[in-house]
PDB file of C-alpha atoms in Angstrom:
ATOM      1  CA  UNK A   1      68.302  32.727  35.274  1.00 54.00           C
ATOM      2  CA  UNK A   2      68.770  36.340  34.191  1.00 72.00           C
ATOM      3  CA  UNK A   3      69.559  37.387  30.651  1.00 76.00           C
ATOM      4  CA  UNK A   4      72.814  39.094  29.774  1.00 78.00           C
ATOM      5  CA  UNK A   5      73.124  42.742  28.817  1.00 75.00           C
ATOM      6  CA  UNK A   6      73.376  42.038  25.069  1.00 73.00           C
ATOM      7  CA  UNK A   7      70.385  39.693  25.195  1.00 79.00           C
ATOM      8  CA  UNK A   8      68.305  42.450  26.789  1.00 80.00           C
ATOM      9  CA  UNK A   9      69.629  45.162  24.430  1.00 79.00           C
ATOM     10  CA  UNK A  10      70.286  43.721  20.955  1.00 82.00           C
ATOM     11  CA  UNK A  11      70.472  47.232  19.499  1.00 85.00           C
ATOM     12  CA  UNK A  12      73.848  47.735  21.225  1.00 81.00           C
ATOM     13  CA  UNK A  13      75.282  44.720  19.413  1.00 82.00           C
ATOM     14  CA  UNK A  14      73.806  45.946  16.121  1.00 87.00           C
ATOM     15  CA  UNK A  15      75.314  49.418  16.634  1.00 82.00           C
ATOM     16  CA  UNK A  16      78.731  47.986  17.484  1.00 82.00           C
ATOM     17  CA  UNK A  17      78.623  45.729  14.410  1.00 87.00           C
ATOM     18  CA  UNK A  18      77.809  48.691  12.138  1.00 88.00           C
ATOM     19  CA  UNK A  19      80.556  50.744  13.790  1.00 81.00           C
ATOM     20  CA  UNK A  20      83.073  47.932  13.295  1.00 84.00           C
ATOM     21  CA  UNK A  21      82.180  47.518   9.634  1.00 89.00           C
ATOM     22  CA  UNK A  22      82.445  51.264   9.076  1.00 84.00           C
ATOM     23  CA  UNK A  23      85.857  51.358  10.768  1.00 80.00           C
ATOM     24  CA  UNK A  24      87.145  48.450   8.681  1.00 85.00           C
ATOM     25  CA  UNK A  25      85.836  50.056   5.497  1.00 86.00           C
ATOM     26  CA  UNK A  26      87.510  53.379   6.244  1.00 80.00           C
ATOM     27  CA  UNK A  27      90.766  51.615   7.172  1.00 80.00           C
ATOM     28  CA  UNK A  28      90.692  49.709   3.890  1.00 85.00           C
ATOM     29  CA  UNK A  29      90.170  52.912   1.892  1.00 84.00           C
ATOM     30  CA  UNK A  30      92.912  55.047   3.512  1.00 81.00           C
ATOM     31  CA  UNK A  31      96.293  55.825   2.033  1.00 79.00           C
ATOM     32  CA  UNK A  32      98.380  54.438   4.862  1.00 75.00           C
ATOM     33  CA  UNK A  33      96.790  50.981   5.199  1.00 75.00           C
ATOM     34  CA  UNK A  34      94.587  50.426   2.193  1.00 75.00           C
ATOM     35  CA  UNK A  35      94.067  51.307  -1.431  1.00 83.00           C
ATOM     36  CA  UNK A  36      94.529  55.071  -1.103  1.00 83.00           C
ATOM     37  CA  UNK A  37      90.999  56.217  -1.893  1.00 83.00           C
ATOM     38  CA  UNK A  38      90.694  58.447   1.208  1.00 80.00           C
ATOM     39  CA  UNK A  39      93.510  60.787   2.232  1.00 80.00           C
ATOM     40  CA  UNK A  40      94.962  60.550   5.712  1.00 74.00           C
ATOM     41  CA  UNK A  41      94.362  64.244   6.470  1.00 77.00           C
ATOM     42  CA  UNK A  42      90.651  63.780   5.711  1.00 75.00           C
ATOM     43  CA  UNK A  43      90.410  60.916   8.212  1.00 74.00           C
ATOM     44  CA  UNK A  44      91.814  62.787  11.222  1.00 78.00           C
ATOM     45  CA  UNK A  45      88.634  64.644  12.214  1.00 78.00           C
ATOM     46  CA  UNK A  46      86.181  61.717  11.834  1.00 75.00           C
ATOM     47  CA  UNK A  47      88.723  59.464  13.527  1.00 75.00           C
ATOM     48  CA  UNK A  48      88.945  61.695  16.593  1.00 82.00           C
ATOM     49  CA  UNK A  49      85.159  62.049  16.682  1.00 83.00           C
ATOM     50  CA  UNK A  50      84.665  58.302  16.418  1.00 79.00           C
ATOM     51  CA  UNK A  51      87.194  57.709  19.179  1.00 80.00           C
ATOM     52  CA  UNK A  52      85.407  60.159  21.480  1.00 85.00           C
ATOM     53  CA  UNK A  53      82.056  58.508  20.685  1.00 81.00           C
ATOM     54  CA  UNK A  54      83.446  55.083  21.588  1.00 81.00           C
ATOM     55  CA  UNK A  55      84.843  56.417  24.850  1.00 84.00           C
ATOM     56  CA  UNK A  56      81.503  58.059  25.690  1.00 84.00           C
ATOM     57  CA  UNK A  57      79.638  54.837  24.877  1.00 82.00           C
ATOM     58  CA  UNK A  58      81.995  52.801  27.049  1.00 82.00           C
ATOM     59  CA  UNK A  59      81.626  55.221  29.947  1.00 83.00           C
ATOM     60  CA  UNK A  60      77.829  55.146  29.626  1.00 83.00           C
ATOM     61  CA  UNK A  61      77.789  51.352  29.618  1.00 79.00           C
ATOM     62  CA  UNK A  62      80.086  51.173  32.638  1.00 79.00           C
ATOM     63  CA  UNK A  63      77.973  53.761  34.476  1.00 78.00           C
ATOM     64  CA  UNK A  64      74.773  51.850  33.711  1.00 76.00           C
ATOM     65  CA  UNK A  65      76.277  48.565  34.847  1.00 74.00           C
ATOM     66  CA  UNK A  66      77.607  50.119  38.059  1.00 75.00           C
ATOM     67  CA  UNK A  67      74.230  51.739  38.774  1.00 73.00           C
ATOM     68  CA  UNK A  68      72.393  48.446  38.289  1.00 70.00           C
ATOM     69  CA  UNK A  69      74.876  46.665  40.574  1.00 69.00           C
ATOM     70  CA  UNK A  70      74.418  49.349  43.244  1.00 67.00           C
ATOM     71  CA  UNK A  71      70.658  49.069  42.959  1.00 64.00           C
ATOM     72  CA  UNK A  72      70.831  45.280  43.296  1.00 66.00           C
ATOM     73  CA  UNK A  73      73.009  45.670  46.402  1.00 68.00           C
ATOM     74  CA  UNK A  74      70.642  48.201  47.975  1.00 62.00           C
ATOM     75  CA  UNK A  75      67.651  46.052  47.110  1.00 65.00           C
ATOM     76  CA  UNK A  76      69.197  42.995  48.773  1.00 68.00           C
ATOM     77  CA  UNK A  77      70.126  45.039  51.849  1.00 60.00           C
ATOM     78  CA  UNK A  78      66.624  46.447  52.107  1.00 61.00           C
ATOM     79  CA  UNK A  79      64.997  43.053  51.749  1.00 68.00           C
ATOM     80  CA  UNK A  80      67.322  41.623  54.415  1.00 63.00           C
ATOM     81  CA  UNK A  81      66.502  44.519  56.759  1.00 60.00           C
ATOM     82  CA  UNK A  82      62.736  44.179  56.321  1.00 65.00           C
ATOM     83  CA  UNK A  83      62.684  40.398  56.543  1.00 63.00           C
ATOM     84  CA  UNK A  84      61.253  39.164  59.871  1.00 63.00           C
ATOM     85  CA  UNK A  85      63.757  37.570  62.196  1.00 60.00           C
ATOM     86  CA  UNK A  86      63.602  33.798  62.292  1.00 59.00           C
ATOM     87  CA  UNK A  87      63.483  31.936  65.536  1.00 51.00           C
TER      88      UNK A  87
END
């Protein structure tokens, strides 16, 4: 049985956990949703940057998963083509 993606790459889960905690902390400290320690205008630039980083990470993960699926398909096709005919 093969391991899942997160089992093979625990650093991804660690990174996402840190990112989630950071996002919750910033949300708690803003004026609009939290205690008002950080102004909303200050949050705009890091917020846009964080959003772009999440999109880039998601696209990288999807690209890596699609590439591994394509490779598995090609590998199975090649092994079927090189297998001797039975009979």
